[in-house]
């Protein structure tokens, strides 16, 4: 069931990625792209090592060699891209320091370079230095799949602490956004326009609530994983290259059942919850539904499910009770209610126009 659910989320997050990529939101698009990659790894691992029969397991050569090198990098990239996105939102409501700062081509290039360094800089360093603390080729855990074998020395802390650091940075930016929203409450659209931001009120609030939800999951999860691994690494010893990369021990692959490592199989759940959240925010509107339909048609699903071939207008004519459905779904529009709270001077026509924005 978990494997099927993960596969659905992989497909479901393609539209959120497309929406953020089309809106030229590099941090947001990177955030969703990394989630999709991690979900794919979880999906593959759960299929390959789905039981506790170690004797029948594949040894994971090449696949696990790649996975253990990038798993920590991907974890850091999720945190860094989320922090970068929240930082951009904090800047968008900073009218005092950025009055009418409309972005020129040179400013846009500098912003993109900064975002690239912020998001990919530390993960690239982690990728290059992972081998320094890798004391074994890898281990395999039931369901979770490939996992690191890491040395218990201080360089491990320096390399692995960064998801927690970026989560704390994200917390700082989130607090800034909340303070500035309260300061400009009732004038969100005017504030965004005055700062030269390209965000509409609804687009801004949707991204902020998404980043806020990611942060509330990331900070406790990264802190728990970090301190749990730290506790397991104690007492630490001094670092020795020859000891860490002992050629006699390096080829040895360890195998663990879910009973032997009961907590490891839950390490993949935070990214599943994040994938579900992004899908709920960007994959459940009318435009997203149409994009899913077109994607299914291109994949040939229409031969099996002819209803997919019907365009949106025809499905609307066939549907019934749309008005009643719109009435009760409007009560569930959390983003719309949040925008109204911070931007209560907007006209109703603007709210209805932004109702169907993709981003």
Short mmCIF file of C-alpha atoms in Angstrom, two decimals:
data_model
loop_
_atom_site.label_atom_id
_atom_site.label_comp_id
_atom_site.label_asym_id
_atom_site.label_seq_id
_atom_site.Cartn_x
_atom_site.Cartn_y
_atom_site.Cartn_z
CA UNK A 1 0.00 0.00 0.00
CA UNK A 2 2.80 2.43 0.89
CA UNK A 3 4.56 1.62 -2.39
CA UNK A 4 1.40 2.34 -4.41
CA UNK A 5 0.83 5.55 -2.47
CA UNK A 6 4.41 6.69 -3.17
CA UNK A 7 4.00 5.93 -6.89
CA UNK A 8 0.84 8.02 -7.02
CA UNK A 9 2.64 10.93 -5.35
CA UNK A 10 5.47 10.75 -7.90
CA UNK A 11 2.97 11.22 -10.70
CA UNK A 12 0.94 13.75 -8.69
CA UNK A 13 3.91 16.06 -8.10
CA UNK A 14 4.79 16.42 -11.78
CA UNK A 15 2.18 19.17 -12.16
CA UNK A 16 3.33 21.15 -9.08
CA UNK A 17 6.87 21.02 -10.49
CA UNK A 18 5.65 22.21 -13.89
CA UNK A 19 3.63 25.03 -12.30
CA UNK A 20 6.56 26.36 -10.27
CA UNK A 21 8.99 25.90 -13.14
CA UNK A 22 6.67 27.79 -15.51
CA UNK A 23 6.43 30.61 -12.97
CA UNK A 24 10.27 30.78 -12.95
CA UNK A 25 10.42 29.95 -9.24
CA UNK A 26 13.81 28.21 -9.10
CA UNK A 27 13.76 27.40 -5.35
CA UNK A 28 10.19 26.07 -5.49
CA UNK A 29 10.79 24.02 -8.64
CA UNK A 30 14.01 22.59 -7.16
CA UNK A 31 12.18 21.76 -3.95
CA UNK A 32 9.52 19.72 -5.77
CA UNK A 33 12.05 18.13 -8.17
CA UNK A 34 14.13 16.85 -5.25
CA UNK A 35 11.00 15.51 -3.56
CA UNK A 36 10.15 13.58 -6.73
CA UNK A 37 13.68 12.12 -6.90
CA UNK A 38 13.57 11.02 -3.25
CA UNK A 39 10.09 9.54 -3.73
CA UNK A 40 11.41 7.61 -6.75
CA UNK A 41 14.27 6.20 -4.67
CA UNK A 42 11.87 5.21 -1.88
CA UNK A 43 9.55 3.62 -4.43
CA UNK A 44 12.35 1.59 -6.06
CA UNK A 45 13.85 0.48 -2.74
CA UNK A 46 10.50 -0.56 -1.29
CA UNK A 47 9.90 -2.80 -4.32
CA UNK A 48 13.37 -4.37 -4.41
CA UNK A 49 13.74 -5.00 -0.66
CA UNK A 50 10.08 -5.39 0.30
CA UNK A 51 10.51 -8.31 2.73
CA UNK A 52 12.79 -9.61 5.48
CA UNK A 53 14.12 -12.61 3.53
CA UNK A 54 17.76 -11.52 3.40
CA UNK A 55 18.85 -14.66 1.52
CA UNK A 56 16.75 -13.63 -1.48
CA UNK A 57 17.87 -9.98 -1.55
CA UNK A 58 19.77 -8.38 -4.41
CA UNK A 59 23.15 -7.02 -3.31
CA UNK A 60 22.35 -3.54 -4.66
CA UNK A 61 25.60 -3.00 -6.55
CA UNK A 62 25.81 0.31 -8.45
CA UNK A 63 22.30 1.43 -7.37
CA UNK A 64 23.25 1.61 -3.69
CA UNK A 65 26.66 3.07 -4.52
CA UNK A 66 24.84 5.99 -6.15
CA UNK A 67 22.10 6.29 -3.54
CA UNK A 68 24.35 6.51 -0.49
CA UNK A 69 26.34 9.29 -2.18
CA UNK A 70 23.30 11.47 -2.91
CA UNK A 71 20.76 10.75 -0.15
CA UNK A 72 22.24 13.24 2.31
CA UNK A 73 22.75 15.71 -0.54
CA UNK A 74 19.08 15.48 -1.49
CA UNK A 75 18.00 15.93 2.12
CA UNK A 76 20.06 19.11 2.33
CA UNK A 77 18.69 20.37 -1.00
CA UNK A 78 15.10 20.02 0.20
CA UNK A 79 15.94 22.15 3.24
CA UNK A 80 18.07 24.70 1.34
CA UNK A 81 15.53 25.22 -1.46
CA UNK A 82 12.70 25.65 1.07
CA UNK A 83 14.76 28.17 3.03
CA UNK A 84 15.63 30.05 -0.18
CA UNK A 85 11.96 30.17 -1.18
CA UNK A 86 10.91 31.50 2.24
CA UNK A 87 13.73 34.06 2.04
CA UNK A 88 12.39 35.30 -1.29
CA UNK A 89 8.92 35.63 0.24
CA UNK A 90 10.35 37.59 3.18
CA UNK A 91 12.03 39.96 0.73
CA UNK A 92 8.79 40.38 -1.22
CA UNK A 93 7.04 41.91 1.82
CA UNK A 94 10.04 44.01 2.90
CA UNK A 95 8.80 47.37 1.63
CA UNK A 96 11.00 49.39 3.99
CA UNK A 97 14.26 48.07 2.54
CA UNK A 98 13.09 47.35 -1.03
CA UNK A 99 10.70 50.13 -2.07
CA UNK A 100 9.69 49.82 -5.74
CA UNK A 101 12.74 47.69 -6.55
CA UNK A 102 11.62 46.41 -9.93
CA UNK A 103 14.04 43.76 -11.13
CA UNK A 104 16.30 44.60 -14.05
CA UNK A 105 18.06 41.98 -16.16
CA UNK A 106 21.31 42.41 -14.20
CA UNK A 107 19.48 42.14 -10.88
CA UNK A 108 17.68 39.01 -12.08
CA UNK A 109 20.99 37.39 -13.06
CA UNK A 110 22.51 38.20 -9.66
CA UNK A 111 19.45 36.82 -7.91
CA UNK A 112 19.60 33.57 -9.90
CA UNK A 113 23.33 33.17 -9.18
CA UNK A 114 22.69 33.72 -5.46
CA UNK A 115 19.84 31.18 -5.47
CA UNK A 116 22.02 28.60 -7.25
CA UNK A 117 24.83 29.04 -4.72
CA UNK A 118 22.41 29.03 -1.76
CA UNK A 119 20.58 25.89 -2.90
CA UNK A 120 23.39 23.84 -4.48
CA UNK A 121 26.58 25.13 -2.80
CA UNK A 122 26.56 23.11 0.42
CA UNK A 123 25.05 19.98 -1.21
CA UNK A 124 27.87 20.03 -3.78
CA UNK A 125 30.45 20.20 -0.98
CA UNK A 126 28.67 17.32 0.78
CA UNK A 127 28.78 15.28 -2.42
CA UNK A 128 32.52 15.84 -2.75
CA UNK A 129 33.32 15.12 0.91
CA UNK A 130 30.98 12.20 1.56
CA UNK A 131 33.70 9.66 0.84
CA UNK A 132 35.86 11.21 3.59
CA UNK A 133 33.58 9.77 6.31
CA UNK A 134 32.24 6.73 4.43
CA UNK A 135 33.67 3.80 6.40
CA UNK A 136 31.99 1.08 4.35
CA UNK A 137 30.47 0.59 0.94
CA UNK A 138 26.84 0.59 2.15
CA UNK A 139 24.21 -1.30 4.12
CA UNK A 140 20.73 -2.44 3.10
CA UNK A 141 17.68 -2.22 5.34
CA UNK A 142 14.34 -3.86 4.59
CA UNK A 143 11.86 -1.46 2.90
CA UNK A 144 14.12 1.59 3.36
CA UNK A 145 16.81 0.12 1.11
CA UNK A 146 20.31 1.54 0.70
CA UNK A 147 21.81 3.38 3.66
CA UNK A 148 25.16 4.89 4.65
CA UNK A 149 27.92 3.32 6.68
CA UNK A 150 29.49 6.36 8.30
CA UNK A 151 32.50 6.84 10.55
CA UNK A 152 31.92 7.99 14.15
CA UNK A 153 34.17 11.06 14.13
CA UNK A 154 33.76 14.85 14.19
CA UNK A 155 33.94 15.38 10.36
CA UNK A 156 30.70 13.41 10.13
CA UNK A 157 28.93 16.08 12.18
CA UNK A 158 30.29 18.87 9.98
CA UNK A 159 29.09 17.16 6.80
CA UNK A 160 25.71 15.93 8.05
CA UNK A 161 24.47 18.88 10.13
CA UNK A 162 23.40 21.04 7.18
CA UNK A 163 19.75 19.96 6.79
CA UNK A 164 19.22 21.10 10.38
CA UNK A 165 21.09 24.38 9.72
CA UNK A 166 18.94 25.21 6.69
CA UNK A 167 15.80 24.29 8.64
CA UNK A 168 16.79 26.84 11.29
CA UNK A 169 17.44 29.44 8.57
CA UNK A 170 14.00 28.66 7.16
CA UNK A 171 12.54 29.24 10.64
CA UNK A 172 14.18 32.68 10.76
CA UNK A 173 12.77 33.67 7.35
CA UNK A 174 9.31 32.32 8.25
CA UNK A 175 9.23 34.46 11.39
CA UNK A 176 10.25 37.50 9.29
CA UNK A 177 7.41 36.84 6.85
CA UNK A 178 4.85 36.54 9.65
CA UNK A 179 6.06 39.76 11.31
CA UNK A 180 5.94 41.69 8.04
CA UNK A 181 2.53 40.26 7.13
CA UNK A 182 1.16 41.45 10.45
CA UNK A 183 2.77 44.85 9.90
CA UNK A 184 1.07 45.21 6.51
CA UNK A 185 -2.12 43.36 7.35
CA UNK A 186 -4.99 44.43 5.13
CA UNK A 187 -2.68 45.70 2.37
CA UNK A 188 -0.91 42.59 1.12
CA UNK A 189 -1.48 43.26 -2.59
CA UNK A 190 -0.28 46.86 -2.20
CA UNK A 191 2.77 45.70 -0.25
CA UNK A 192 3.74 43.15 -2.88
CA UNK A 193 3.30 45.74 -5.63
CA UNK A 194 5.35 48.35 -3.73
CA UNK A 195 8.26 45.98 -3.28
CA UNK A 196 8.38 45.26 -7.02
CA UNK A 197 7.40 41.65 -6.46
CA UNK A 198 5.82 39.60 -9.24
CA UNK A 199 3.68 37.73 -6.70
CA UNK A 200 -0.06 38.13 -6.50
CA UNK A 201 -1.55 37.92 -3.01
CA UNK A 202 -2.89 34.40 -3.54
CA UNK A 203 0.29 33.13 -5.21
CA UNK A 204 2.40 34.56 -2.38
CA UNK A 205 0.22 33.07 0.34
CA UNK A 206 0.06 29.65 -1.30
CA UNK A 207 3.87 29.46 -1.48
CA UNK A 208 4.28 30.73 2.07
CA UNK A 209 1.80 28.29 3.59
CA UNK A 210 3.49 25.45 1.67
CA UNK A 211 6.95 26.51 2.92
CA UNK A 212 5.57 26.93 6.44
CA UNK A 213 4.15 23.40 6.41
CA UNK A 214 7.43 22.05 5.04
CA UNK A 215 9.30 23.87 7.80
CA UNK A 216 7.06 22.53 10.57
CA UNK A 217 7.87 19.04 9.31
CA UNK A 218 11.53 19.61 8.45
CA UNK A 219 12.76 21.16 11.68
CA UNK A 220 11.63 18.43 14.10
CA UNK A 221 12.43 15.65 11.60
CA UNK A 222 15.96 16.88 10.81
CA UNK A 223 16.63 17.62 14.49
CA UNK A 224 15.38 14.17 15.53
CA UNK A 225 17.40 12.34 12.86
CA UNK A 226 20.53 14.36 13.56
CA UNK A 227 20.49 13.90 17.34
CA UNK A 228 19.45 10.26 17.02
CA UNK A 229 22.44 9.58 14.75
CA UNK A 230 24.65 11.68 17.02
CA UNK A 231 23.62 9.62 20.03
CA UNK A 232 24.37 6.41 18.11
CA UNK A 233 27.81 7.78 17.18
CA UNK A 234 28.89 8.39 20.76
CA UNK A 235 31.54 8.06 21.98
CA UNK A 236 33.33 9.61 19.02
CA UNK A 237 36.92 8.84 18.16
CA UNK A 238 39.60 10.83 16.37
CA UNK A 239 39.54 10.76 12.60
CA UNK A 240 41.90 8.42 10.73
CA UNK A 241 41.83 8.09 6.94
CA UNK A 242 43.51 4.66 6.96
CA UNK A 243 41.09 3.34 9.57
CA UNK A 244 37.99 4.71 7.81
CA UNK A 245 39.03 3.34 4.42
CA UNK A 246 40.39 -0.01 5.47
CA UNK A 247 40.48 -2.08 2.22
CA UNK A 248 39.70 -5.26 4.17
CA UNK A 249 36.40 -3.91 5.51
CA UNK A 250 35.31 -1.73 2.58
CA UNK A 251 33.72 -4.41 0.31
CA UNK A 252 31.64 -5.83 3.18
CA UNK A 253 27.87 -5.13 2.79
CA UNK A 254 25.62 -5.34 5.85
CA UNK A 255 21.98 -6.47 5.67
CA UNK A 256 19.32 -5.64 8.26
CA UNK A 257 15.71 -6.74 8.60
CA UNK A 258 13.00 -4.35 9.80
CA UNK A 259 13.07 -6.06 13.22
CA UNK A 260 16.80 -5.38 13.60
CA UNK A 261 16.47 -1.68 12.67
CA UNK A 262 12.81 -0.85 13.46
CA UNK A 263 13.14 2.95 13.15
CA UNK A 264 15.00 3.07 9.83
CA UNK A 265 11.94 2.25 7.72
CA UNK A 266 10.21 5.41 8.96
CA UNK A 267 12.98 7.71 7.69
CA UNK A 268 11.24 7.98 4.32
CA UNK A 269 7.90 9.16 5.69
CA UNK A 270 8.68 12.90 6.08
CA UNK A 271 9.30 13.27 2.33
CA UNK A 272 6.08 11.32 1.63
CA UNK A 273 4.12 13.77 3.78
CA UNK A 274 5.83 16.70 2.04
CA UNK A 275 4.99 15.22 -1.36
CA UNK A 276 1.36 14.83 -0.30
CA UNK A 277 1.30 18.45 0.90
CA UNK A 278 2.69 19.86 -2.36
CA UNK A 279 0.21 17.76 -4.33
CA UNK A 280 -2.68 19.05 -2.20
CA UNK A 281 -1.62 22.66 -2.79
CA UNK A 282 -0.79 22.55 -6.50
CA UNK A 283 -2.28 19.37 -7.90
CA UNK A 284 -5.95 19.63 -6.97
CA UNK A 285 -7.21 22.67 -8.91
CA UNK A 286 -8.97 22.72 -12.28
CA UNK A 287 -5.87 23.59 -14.32
CA UNK A 288 -3.85 20.84 -12.64
CA UNK A 289 -6.58 18.30 -13.36
CA UNK A 290 -6.48 19.22 -17.05
CA UNK A 291 -2.69 18.83 -17.14
CA UNK A 292 -2.95 15.40 -15.53
CA UNK A 293 -5.51 14.46 -18.17
CA UNK A 294 -3.27 15.58 -21.03
CA UNK A 295 -0.34 13.68 -19.51
CA UNK A 296 -2.43 10.52 -19.22
CA UNK A 297 -3.57 10.92 -22.83
CA UNK A 298 0.05 11.21 -24.00
CA UNK A 299 0.87 8.04 -22.06
CA UNK A 300 -1.89 6.17 -23.91
CA UNK A 301 -4.25 5.75 -20.96
CA UNK A 302 -7.14 6.91 -23.17
CA UNK A 303 -7.18 3.51 -24.87
CA UNK A 304 -8.04 1.89 -21.55
CA UNK A 305 -10.02 4.74 -20.01
CA UNK A 306 -11.89 6.61 -22.80
CA UNK A 307 -13.27 9.24 -20.40
CA UNK A 308 -9.77 10.73 -20.18
CA UNK A 309 -10.03 11.80 -23.84
CA UNK A 310 -12.93 14.18 -23.11
CA UNK A 311 -11.76 17.82 -22.83
CA UNK A 312 -12.58 19.90 -19.77
CA UNK A 313 -15.45 21.81 -21.42
CA UNK A 314 -17.28 18.59 -22.33
CA UNK A 315 -16.85 17.22 -18.82
CA UNK A 316 -18.26 20.44 -17.42
CA UNK A 317 -21.36 20.16 -19.60
CA UNK A 318 -21.85 16.56 -18.53
CA UNK A 319 -21.38 17.40 -14.86
CA UNK A 320 -24.19 18.35 -12.56
CA UNK A 321 -24.37 20.13 -9.25
CA UNK A 322 -21.36 22.33 -9.97
CA UNK A 323 -22.84 25.29 -8.16
CA UNK A 324 -23.44 23.31 -4.98
CA UNK A 325 -19.96 21.80 -5.24
CA UNK A 326 -18.41 25.25 -5.62
CA UNK A 327 -20.36 26.46 -2.57
CA UNK A 328 -18.96 23.81 -0.23
CA UNK A 329 -15.44 23.78 -1.69
CA UNK A 330 -15.22 27.53 -1.10
CA UNK A 331 -15.53 26.83 2.62
CA UNK A 332 -12.42 24.60 2.38
CA UNK A 333 -10.33 27.24 0.59
CA UNK A 334 -7.78 27.83 3.34
CA UNK A 335 -5.54 29.94 1.10
CA UNK A 336 -8.44 32.19 0.10
CA UNK A 337 -9.41 32.75 3.72
CA UNK A 338 -5.79 33.49 4.67
CA UNK A 339 -5.45 35.97 1.81
CA UNK A 340 -8.67 37.67 2.89
CA UNK A 341 -7.31 38.00 6.42
CA UNK A 342 -4.12 39.75 5.27
CA UNK A 343 -5.61 41.53 2.25
CA UNK A 344 -9.17 42.43 3.21
CA UNK A 345 -9.24 45.48 0.94
CA UNK A 346 -9.18 43.39 -2.22
CA UNK A 347 -12.26 43.40 -4.36
CA UNK A 348 -14.23 40.21 -4.78
CA UNK A 349 -13.53 40.21 -8.51
CA UNK A 350 -9.82 39.99 -7.86
CA UNK A 351 -10.33 37.07 -5.52
CA UNK A 352 -12.40 35.16 -8.04
CA UNK A 353 -9.82 35.82 -10.77
CA UNK A 354 -6.98 34.47 -8.64
CA UNK A 355 -9.05 31.49 -7.58
CA UNK A 356 -7.70 29.42 -10.49
CA UNK A 357 -4.06 30.49 -10.49
CA UNK A 358 -1.61 27.70 -11.01
CA UNK A 359 1.03 29.02 -8.63
#
